Amino acid sequence: MAAGCGARRPRGPLLLLLLLLLLGRPATAAGGGPAPQSPGAGVRMFTPFHFLVEPEDTLSVRGSSVTLNCSAYSEPPPKIEWKKDGTFLNLVSDDRRQLLPDGSLFISNVVHSKHNKPDEGYYQCVATVESLGTIVSRTAKLTVAGLPRFTSQPEPSSVYAGNNAVLNCEVNADLAPFVRWEQNRQPLLLDDRVVKLPSGALVLSNVTEGDGGLYRCVIDSGGPPKYSDEAELKVLPEPEVPSDLVFLKQPSSLVKAVGQSVVLPCVASGLPAPVIRWVKNEETLDTDSSERLVLLAGGSLEISAVTENDAGTYSCVADSGNETIEAQAELTVQAHPEFLKRPASLYAHESMDIVFECEVTGKPAPTVKWVKNGDMVIPSDYFKIVKEHNLQVLGLVKSDEGFYQCIAENDVGNAQAGAQLIILEHDVAIPTLPPTSLTSATTDHLAPATTGPLPSAPRDVVASLVSTRFIKLTWRTPASDPQGDSLTYSVFYTKEGTARERVENTSRPGEMQVTIQNLMPATVYIFRVTAQNKHGSGESSSPLRVETQPEVQLPGPAPNIRAYTTSPTSITVTWEKPVSGNGEIQNYKLYYMEKGTDKEQDVDVSSHSYTINGLKKYTEYTFRVVAYNKHGPGVSTQDVAIRTLSDVPSAAPQNLSLEVRNSKSILVHWQPPPPTTQNGVISGYKIRYRKASRKSDVTETLVAGTQLSQLIEGLDRGTEYNFRVAALTVNGTGPATDWLSAETFESDLDETRVPDVPSSLHVRPLVTSIVVSWTPPENQNIVVRGYAIGYGIGSPHAQTIKVDYKQRYYTIENLDPNSHYVITLKAFNHVGEGIPLYESAVTRPHTVPDPTPMMPPVGVQASILSHDTIRVTWADNSLPKHQKITDSRYYTIRWKTNIPANTKYKNANATTLSYLVTGLKPNTLYEFSVMVTKGRRSSTWSMTAHGTTFELVPTSPPKDVTVVSKEGKPRTIIVNWQPPSEANGKITGYIIYYSTDVNAEIHDWVIEPVVGNRLTHQIQELTLDTPYYFKIQARNSKGMGPMSEAVQFRTPKADSSDKMPNDQASGSAGKGSRLPDLGSDYKPPMSGSNSPHGSPTSPLDSNVLLVLIISVGVITIVAVVIIAVFCTRRTTSHQKKKRAACKSVNGSHKYKGNSKDVKPPDLWIHHERLELKPIAKSPDPNPIMTDTPIPRHSQDTTPVGTSSDGSTHQRRNSYRGHESEDSMSTLAGRRGMRPKMMMPFDSQPPQQSVRNTPSTDTMPASSSQTCCADHQDPEGATSSSYLASSQEEDSGQGLPTAHVRPSHPLKSFAVPAVPPPRPPTYDPALPSTPLLSQQALNHHLHAVKTASIGTLGRSRPPMPVIVPSAPEVQETTRMLEDSESSYEPDELTKEMAHLEGLMKDLNAITTA
C-alpha cells in the first residue's frame, strides 16, 4: 500500500487542482450575472459603449462654419470616424474638414453652388473599439441654403386706413429665416401690429398713414445682401361705404414635427374691418386664455410646441358683421421615432438561437433596420426580422459576437439603440438574463455540471415523419443508461453545405422525440443527438442525413398587404411578392367586397399594386390578394378593411314638408338623404327660404345633423314662402331639395277643435276611376290642414288618402269596372278629423272587350350572378315600347333542374320584368320559363332559358375513406375514398394528410397531393406496427373543401419475410450461391394461417416450410449434378450433331416432328437461381395509382448478366408488376432502399426480348440451347437476360409476385417470347412456346400462364402466351435434343460452388 501511494504522489496535487477548476468554474459562472466578477469566473462582463452626444440636423449658409457634434464613451476610449452619405471621410488630407478632440466634425467655409455641393448631405458618426466592436450614431442632415433668389416680390398696393395689408416676398424655404424688410430703405422694426410670416411675407394690421412708403425685402445669408424690387404702399382715407370682405392671405395645409412651432396665416380685408376667429374640428379656439395659441397681427394663428393632439382641420372665419367668409387648412403632426423597448445585451452559447427585441413608435410608423458592428444586417436564413422589428439570429457562431444596433427611421428623423452579444464557452453557464433573450429552443440545459460518467450516444436515431417544413426525430436511450428517465437531449442540425449549426432541446427529461420546425422544402439537413445527465453532455450520435419533401407547388400569401384611400371613390392596394413563390408568379387576383354584403368582386393584377375606382363614397371595403403560378392559386392574404373618404352628399334630403303653424311661423320637416348618398357623417342641414315675390333675398339657417325639423318664425302674415333644405358633411354642402311653397295664415285661426264638415262633395265615375271634388268648410276660422278621402266597395273604410288643405279635387285610380263604391271626405287638423261627408258611385262597365289576347313573355334570359343566384329577365310585347307596367299584371317564373329527373318546378311571382332566383345549388343547370297574368287571363309559358350556377368550394369532405395494407408489402398502404357528396364543381384533386399524432396541428401533418379525380393512392415505407391517422380534403377550381374525419390505421408487425432481407444483407455479400431470399413481397399460400396483410400468423410453421423446401431443392440439385456428370460422357458424334444444329440457317420450314419424341427438360433444377432473375420495372404505370412529386431513393434494378452471385443475392426483393415505384410515397425517413428484384412470372416489359447466354446461368437448358440463341442473336452474349412472362389479363391489376415454389415443376419455368412494344392484344390462335411438350401444354397450360401469388389461393382465367412467330420444326427438335445434353466441366464447378453456398445458408437457417 505504501508503495502504491508513493507512486501516485506526484499526480495528486495536479488532479486536485484540476478537480477544483472543474468544480469551481461553473459554480461561479452560474451564480453571477452581468455584474463585475472575478477574472476566474469565466464570464466576461458587458462593456459600456455608447454615444454621449449624437449629431443633429443643421441648416447652414454658404461660406460659414458648421460643427456636427459627436462624443462616445468606452474604456478604452473609442476611435471616432465620420461617414457622409454612407462613405467614410478621409479627414487626414482634408483642409476644410477636421476631427475635433471630442470626436465632433468641424467644417470651415461651407462650399455650395448650383453644380457643386460637397458639404450638403447626411452625416453619421462611427465609434470603434478594437477587439470589441463598432457602433454608429443617428444620421444627421446638413442643409446648405441655396443661392438668394426671389420666387415672388412685393407689388405696389393701396389700403384703406384701419384695414390690413400684405406684401409678398417668397423665397426658398431654406432662405426664409434670412429674410428681413426695409421701409424707405431703412430696417423695418417688427411689433404686434407688423409681423413677418414664415414664408417671408409682411403683414401690416390696422394700417395708419405712417405705414405708407416704399417697401423691399432683403435676403441676408452671410454674403452680400440681395434686394427685391421696391413696392409702394399707399394708405387711403377710410371710406364711408362698406367694401367686400376678401382674404389677402389664406392658410395652407402644413406638416410639422412634434415640438416645432407653426404659423397658420390668415389675413382678411374689408369694411367694416373683419374680426378673425379660428375653429378646429368645428370647435372655436380660445386664443386669449391659451399659452400655446397666439393670434398674430392680421389674424394669423401661431401654435408653439405642437403635439400630436394639435393635428386636425383648422378654419379661419372672417366676420365683418355684414358678411362671413371661411378658409380651411389641414395640420398634420409627425413624431420622431422613439424606443418603447430597447435591445438588451445577451450571453449565449454557440448553436443557440437568440432574439434582440426592439419596439419603436413614431408618426409615420418608423421602419427598422439592424446594424452589427457598423455593418448592415442583411436578412437571410439565419438572420431574420421577426415581429416586424425584432432581430433573430439562428445557430450562433463565434463570429456573431459584437454590438448590434436597432435603427428606427421615418420622415421626421432617425434614432438608434444598441446591445452587446457575448458568446461563452460551452462549459461556462449563462448568467441569469431576462427570459425573452433566448428562444424557447435554447433555454434548457444551462445548469452547471458536476463530475461523473457521461452518457453514451443515443441509439437508433431515425426520422419518423418528414414533411416539407418539419422533421420529427425519434431515438432510443443510450446503451450506458437504458432507462434514461432523467436524461435530456439536444438535437443539433445544420443545412448541408453550411457551417452554422442549430440546436433544439427536448422539453422534459426522458422525452425521446423532437419536431424540428421552420425547415426549407426539398433541402438536405444533417442531424445528430446528444444526451445530457447531471454530469454534462455525452457522446454525439452518428450524423443522420434527411431531405425534406418538396413544397406543394403553390404560392404563399403575399406579405405586407396595405390599402390606402386616395379619393372618395378610389382605394389603392399594395403588396409584396410572396416569400414562398414556388416558381414564377404569373399574376395576382385582388378580391374586394363592400363590408356587410356577400358579393365579392375580383380583378386580375400583374404588378404589386392596384387602384380600384368607382367605389361608393364613405363606404368600408375589405381587400385580399391571392398569388397565382402555373399550378394555380396560392394562399390568400388576410382581409384588410378600409373606408373610402367622405364627400359632400350626392343627394338632397328626402320628404320635405311644410306645416303652417300660424300667421307668423312655418314648421319645416325633412328626412336625411338615402344612406348610400350621404357620403359621410351628416354634420348639419342648411335651410334656405325666401318670399315667393322676392326670390333674390334668401335667408339661411343651419341646424345640427341630428335635427330633422325646424320652426321658422318671424314671417309675414298671408305671405307665400319658398323653402329648400341641403345636407352638410365636413366636406361641404350637398345638393338642395326643390323649392317647396307654403303660405302663412292671414290671421291666427282656431285650432282648438276639429274642422267642420266640407261644404260639398261631388263624384264623377269612370270605368276604372272616380274623380272626387269638394269645397272647404263654411267656417273659415278653424284651421284645416288637409282632407282625408276614404273609399271602398260597399264601405268607405277600405282605403284612405290624405291630400293638402289647398287641394280641391282628386282622382281615385285602379278601381274595378261596374262596381259600387262608397266615398267619404273629412277635413282634419292637429286636433283630429272633422265630420265626414258621404257619396256613392258605380264605376262604368267595360263597353268594348280587350281584343288582344295575352302573349307570353319573350327574350327570357338567365344571368348567372353567383353559385346560388340567377337573375331572370324578359320582355313583354303587350307593353308599350318603354316597357313600363301601369296595370295590375304580374308574372310567374318557374324553374327546375333535371338532376334528379323527377325534380318538381318551383314558382315565384313578380311585378317587374326581372326576378332574382336565390337558394340554388352550385354548378347545377337550371331551366327557366315565364308567364304573364292580368286579371283572369294568363299567357302560356314562354320559351325556356338555361343557366348553370357558378362553382363553389366543396362543402362536404370525401366519404368512405378506407385504408388497407398492400398485399405482401406491410410498409405500404393504399388509401381509397369516394368523392364528396357536395362537390359543387369538378373535382381537380385531393390532398391526403397523415400523421402519427391525431392531435397535431394540421400544418404538422404530412401532405400527399393527388392530381385529378383519382380515388385511390398508395403510400410506401411507413413504420411497422405504428398507428397512423389519415384525413382527405377535396379541391375544385374554387378552392379546398373540408377535411374528412381522421381514419386510424396501424401498420402490421414485422414478419420473417420482412426481416430476412435486412438480416441477410449485412455480412453476406461476396459469398457464392445463396439460399433464395423471399423478399419483402413474400406471401405464403393462402390458408388459415395467413394474416390480412399477408404475414403468416405462425413464424414456426413458416420456418419449417422453408427448411423443407430448401432441403428438397438441395437433394434435387445433387441429383442433377450426378446426371450432368453422366451426360458429359455422351459420344462425340452426338456433340457434333448439336453443333450442326447450332449452325443451321434460319429458314421457313414446315413442322414435321412428333410431340411424342420431345422430352421436356427438368425445369426444377435451377429453380432457386431462376428466382434471382432481375426484371425491369413496367413501363406502364398503374392506371389507378397516382404519381406524387416526392423524390425516391430506391435504385433501379440492374441486369444480373454482369454481376456476381453475391450482388445478385442483395437484390432479391421483388417489385410488383406493372406498377411504377415512382407512384408510391415513402414516409420512414426517406431512407435509401435496397434495390428490389421482381420474380419473373407476372409481368414483363413488353419491349424486352428474350436472350439466354451462358454468362447469366439462369436457364436449365443446355449449352446447345444457348448456342442456338447466340446464333440467332449475336448480341445475346453481352446483353442482360430477362425472363418473359405473359401480360396480365387486366392491365389495371398488378398482383404482387412472390418467391414461392410452384406446385408443379413446369410452373417454375415458362419462357414464352415477348410481344413487340405496342398496346397488348391477345390472340389465342398464336402458337405457344416450343420448349414444352404437347402433353405439358395441354395439361398444364393454366398453371404455366398464371404462376403468380394470385394463383396460389384462387383460380384465374388462363392467359395465352404471345410470341412474334413460331419456331420451325428443325430448330425446335434441336433445342429439345439439346435439353438432354450435359454440363461442361466449368459449368459443373459452378454448380458445386452454388451447392456449397446453399448448404451454408441452410445450416444458418436451421441453427437460427
PDB file of C-alpha atoms in Angstrom, residues 474-581:
ATOM      1  CA  THR A 474     -37.091   9.757 -32.572  1.00  0.00           C
ATOM      2  CA  TRP A 475     -34.370   7.710 -30.882  1.00  0.00           C
ATOM      3  CA  ARG A 476     -33.695   5.189 -28.144  1.00  0.00           C
ATOM      4  CA  THR A 477     -31.875   5.690 -24.872  1.00  0.00           C
ATOM      5  CA  PRO A 478     -28.076   5.392 -24.793  1.00  0.00           C
ATOM      6  CA  ALA A 479     -26.602   1.996 -24.078  1.00  0.00           C
ATOM      7  CA  SER A 480     -24.983   3.461 -20.949  1.00  0.00           C
ATOM      8  CA  ASP A 481     -28.381   4.342 -19.465  1.00  0.00           C
ATOM      9  CA  PRO A 482     -31.133   2.002 -20.753  1.00  0.00           C
ATOM     10  CA  GLN A 483     -33.793   3.552 -18.515  1.00  0.00           C
ATOM     11  CA  GLY A 484     -32.975   7.159 -19.427  1.00  0.00           C
ATOM     12  CA  ASP A 485     -35.745   8.711 -17.311  1.00  0.00           C
ATOM     13  CA  SER A 486     -33.544  11.556 -16.099  1.00  0.00           C
ATOM     14  CA  LEU A 487     -31.782  12.229 -19.410  1.00  0.00           C
ATOM     15  CA  THR A 488     -32.422  15.284 -21.511  1.00  0.00           C
ATOM     16  CA  TYR A 489     -31.457  15.508 -25.160  1.00  0.00           C
ATOM     17  CA  SER A 490     -30.206  18.127 -27.589  1.00  0.00           C
ATOM     18  CA  VAL A 491     -30.685  17.779 -31.328  1.00  0.00           C
ATOM     19  CA  PHE A 492     -28.034  19.625 -33.362  1.00  0.00           C
ATOM     20  CA  TYR A 493     -28.824  20.174 -37.011  1.00  0.00           C
ATOM     21  CA  THR A 494     -27.430  22.051 -39.938  1.00  0.00           C
ATOM     22  CA  LYS A 495     -28.256  22.537 -43.568  1.00  0.00           C
ATOM     23  CA  GLU A 496     -25.973  20.542 -45.811  1.00  0.00           C
ATOM     24  CA  GLY A 497     -23.179  22.715 -47.135  1.00  0.00           C
ATOM     25  CA  THR A 498     -23.291  25.294 -44.315  1.00  0.00           C
ATOM     26  CA  ALA A 499     -21.176  25.504 -41.175  1.00  0.00           C
ATOM     27  CA  ARG A 500     -23.813  27.133 -38.958  1.00  0.00           C
ATOM     28  CA  GLU A 501     -25.294  24.518 -36.609  1.00  0.00           C
ATOM     29  CA  ARG A 502     -28.516  24.986 -34.650  1.00  0.00           C
ATOM     30  CA  VAL A 503     -29.822  23.156 -31.589  1.00  0.00           C
ATOM     31  CA  GLU A 504     -33.266  22.091 -30.397  1.00  0.00           C
ATOM     32  CA  ASN A 505     -33.751  20.665 -26.896  1.00  0.00           C
ATOM     33  CA  THR A 506     -36.330  18.251 -25.578  1.00  0.00           C
ATOM     34  CA  SER A 507     -38.997  19.815 -23.417  1.00  0.00           C
ATOM     35  CA  ARG A 508     -38.787  17.393 -20.449  1.00  0.00           C
ATOM     36  CA  PRO A 509     -36.487  14.646 -19.109  1.00  0.00           C
ATOM     37  CA  GLY A 510     -36.955  11.229 -20.663  1.00  0.00           C
ATOM     38  CA  GLU A 511     -38.567  12.548 -23.832  1.00  0.00           C
ATOM     39  CA  MET A 512     -37.053  10.846 -26.881  1.00  0.00           C
ATOM     40  CA  GLN A 513     -38.549  12.767 -29.780  1.00  0.00           C
ATOM     41  CA  VAL A 514     -38.261  16.279 -31.167  1.00  0.00           C
ATOM     42  CA  THR A 515     -40.012  18.008 -34.052  1.00  0.00           C
ATOM     43  CA  ILE A 516     -37.737  20.436 -35.903  1.00  0.00           C
ATOM     44  CA  GLN A 517     -39.849  23.240 -37.360  1.00  0.00           C
ATOM     45  CA  ASN A 518     -39.310  26.022 -39.917  1.00  0.00           C
ATOM     46  CA  LEU A 519     -37.199  23.980 -42.333  1.00  0.00           C
ATOM     47  CA  MET A 520     -36.915  24.618 -46.059  1.00  0.00           C
ATOM     48  CA  PRO A 521     -38.616  22.272 -48.534  1.00  0.00           C
ATOM     49  CA  ALA A 522     -36.534  19.893 -50.670  1.00  0.00           C
ATOM     50  CA  THR A 523     -33.450  20.604 -48.552  1.00  0.00           C
ATOM     51  CA  VAL A 524     -30.969  18.169 -47.020  1.00  0.00           C
ATOM     52  CA  TYR A 525     -30.342  18.542 -43.290  1.00  0.00           C
ATOM     53  CA  ILE A 526     -27.846  16.682 -41.105  1.00  0.00           C
ATOM     54  CA  PHE A 527     -28.900  15.778 -37.560  1.00  0.00           C
ATOM     55  CA  ARG A 528     -27.067  14.495 -34.526  1.00  0.00           C
ATOM     56  CA  VAL A 529     -28.344  13.902 -30.994  1.00  0.00           C
ATOM     57  CA  THR A 530     -26.563  14.135 -27.644  1.00  0.00           C
ATOM     58  CA  ALA A 531     -27.814  13.109 -24.218  1.00  0.00           C
ATOM     59  CA  GLN A 532     -27.217  15.107 -21.038  1.00  0.00           C
ATOM     60  CA  ASN A 533     -27.240  13.946 -17.461  1.00  0.00           C
ATOM     61  CA  LYS A 534     -26.357  15.805 -14.287  1.00  0.00           C
ATOM     62  CA  HIS A 535     -22.668  15.494 -15.156  1.00  0.00           C
ATOM     63  CA  GLY A 536     -22.906  17.102 -18.575  1.00  0.00           C
ATOM     64  CA  SER A 537     -23.366  16.373 -22.260  1.00  0.00           C
ATOM     65  CA  GLY A 538     -22.416  12.942 -23.563  1.00  0.00           C
ATOM     66  CA  GLU A 539     -21.290  11.461 -26.822  1.00  0.00           C
ATOM     67  CA  SER A 540     -22.979  12.542 -30.063  1.00  0.00           C
ATOM     68  CA  SER A 541     -24.849  10.108 -32.284  1.00  0.00           C
ATOM     69  CA  SER A 542     -23.630   9.486 -35.798  1.00  0.00           C
ATOM     70  CA  PRO A 543     -24.923  12.074 -38.323  1.00  0.00           C
ATOM     71  CA  LEU A 544     -28.316  11.397 -39.895  1.00  0.00           C
ATOM     72  CA  ARG A 545     -28.922  12.852 -43.348  1.00  0.00           C
ATOM     73  CA  VAL A 546     -32.577  13.636 -44.132  1.00  0.00           C
ATOM     74  CA  GLU A 547     -34.116  15.546 -47.019  1.00  0.00           C
ATOM     75  CA  THR A 548     -37.381  17.396 -46.571  1.00  0.00           C
ATOM     76  CA  GLN A 549     -40.197  16.865 -49.022  1.00  0.00           C
ATOM     77  CA  PRO A 550     -40.792  19.264 -51.892  1.00  0.00           C
ATOM     78  CA  GLU A 551     -43.297  22.014 -51.285  1.00  0.00           C
ATOM     79  CA  VAL A 552     -46.771  21.679 -52.717  1.00  0.00           C
ATOM     80  CA  GLN A 553     -46.105  23.969 -55.624  1.00  0.00           C
ATOM     81  CA  LEU A 554     -48.456  26.811 -54.740  1.00  0.00           C
ATOM     82  CA  PRO A 555     -47.547  30.378 -53.770  1.00  0.00           C
ATOM     83  CA  GLY A 556     -47.740  31.555 -50.209  1.00  0.00           C
ATOM     84  CA  PRO A 557     -49.630  34.638 -49.064  1.00  0.00           C
ATOM     85  CA  ALA A 558     -48.458  37.993 -50.370  1.00  0.00           C
ATOM     86  CA  PRO A 559     -46.860  39.860 -47.433  1.00  0.00           C
ATOM     87  CA  ASN A 560     -47.397  43.444 -46.336  1.00  0.00           C
ATOM     88  CA  ILE A 561     -50.766  43.989 -47.969  1.00  0.00           C
ATOM     89  CA  ARG A 562     -51.862  47.574 -47.341  1.00  0.00           C
ATOM     90  CA  ALA A 563     -54.775  49.690 -48.511  1.00  0.00           C
ATOM     91  CA  TYR A 564     -54.724  53.472 -48.919  1.00  0.00           C
ATOM     92  CA  THR A 565     -57.667  55.761 -49.579  1.00  0.00           C
ATOM     93  CA  THR A 566     -56.831  58.083 -52.436  1.00  0.00           C
ATOM     94  CA  SER A 567     -60.235  59.701 -53.049  1.00  0.00           C
ATOM     95  CA  PRO A 568     -63.888  59.275 -52.033  1.00  0.00           C
ATOM     96  CA  THR A 569     -64.324  56.714 -54.821  1.00  0.00           C
ATOM     97  CA  SER A 570     -60.942  55.003 -55.099  1.00  0.00           C
ATOM     98  CA  ILE A 571     -58.630  52.886 -52.942  1.00  0.00           C
ATOM     99  CA  THR A 572     -55.077  51.796 -53.742  1.00  0.00           C
ATOM    100  CA  VAL A 573     -53.935  48.373 -52.523  1.00  0.00           C
ATOM    101  CA  THR A 574     -50.249  47.403 -52.404  1.00  0.00           C
ATOM    102  CA  TRP A 575     -48.487  44.180 -51.502  1.00  0.00           C
ATOM    103  CA  GLU A 576     -45.179  42.393 -51.951  1.00  0.00           C
ATOM    104  CA  LYS A 577     -44.090  39.221 -53.694  1.00  0.00           C
ATOM    105  CA  PRO A 578     -44.785  36.049 -51.657  1.00  0.00           C
ATOM    106  CA  VAL A 579     -41.761  34.722 -49.800  1.00  0.00           C
ATOM    107  CA  SER A 580     -42.613  31.164 -50.892  1.00  0.00           C
ATOM    108  CA  GLY A 581     -43.473  31.806 -54.512  1.00  0.00           C
TER     109      GLY A 581
END
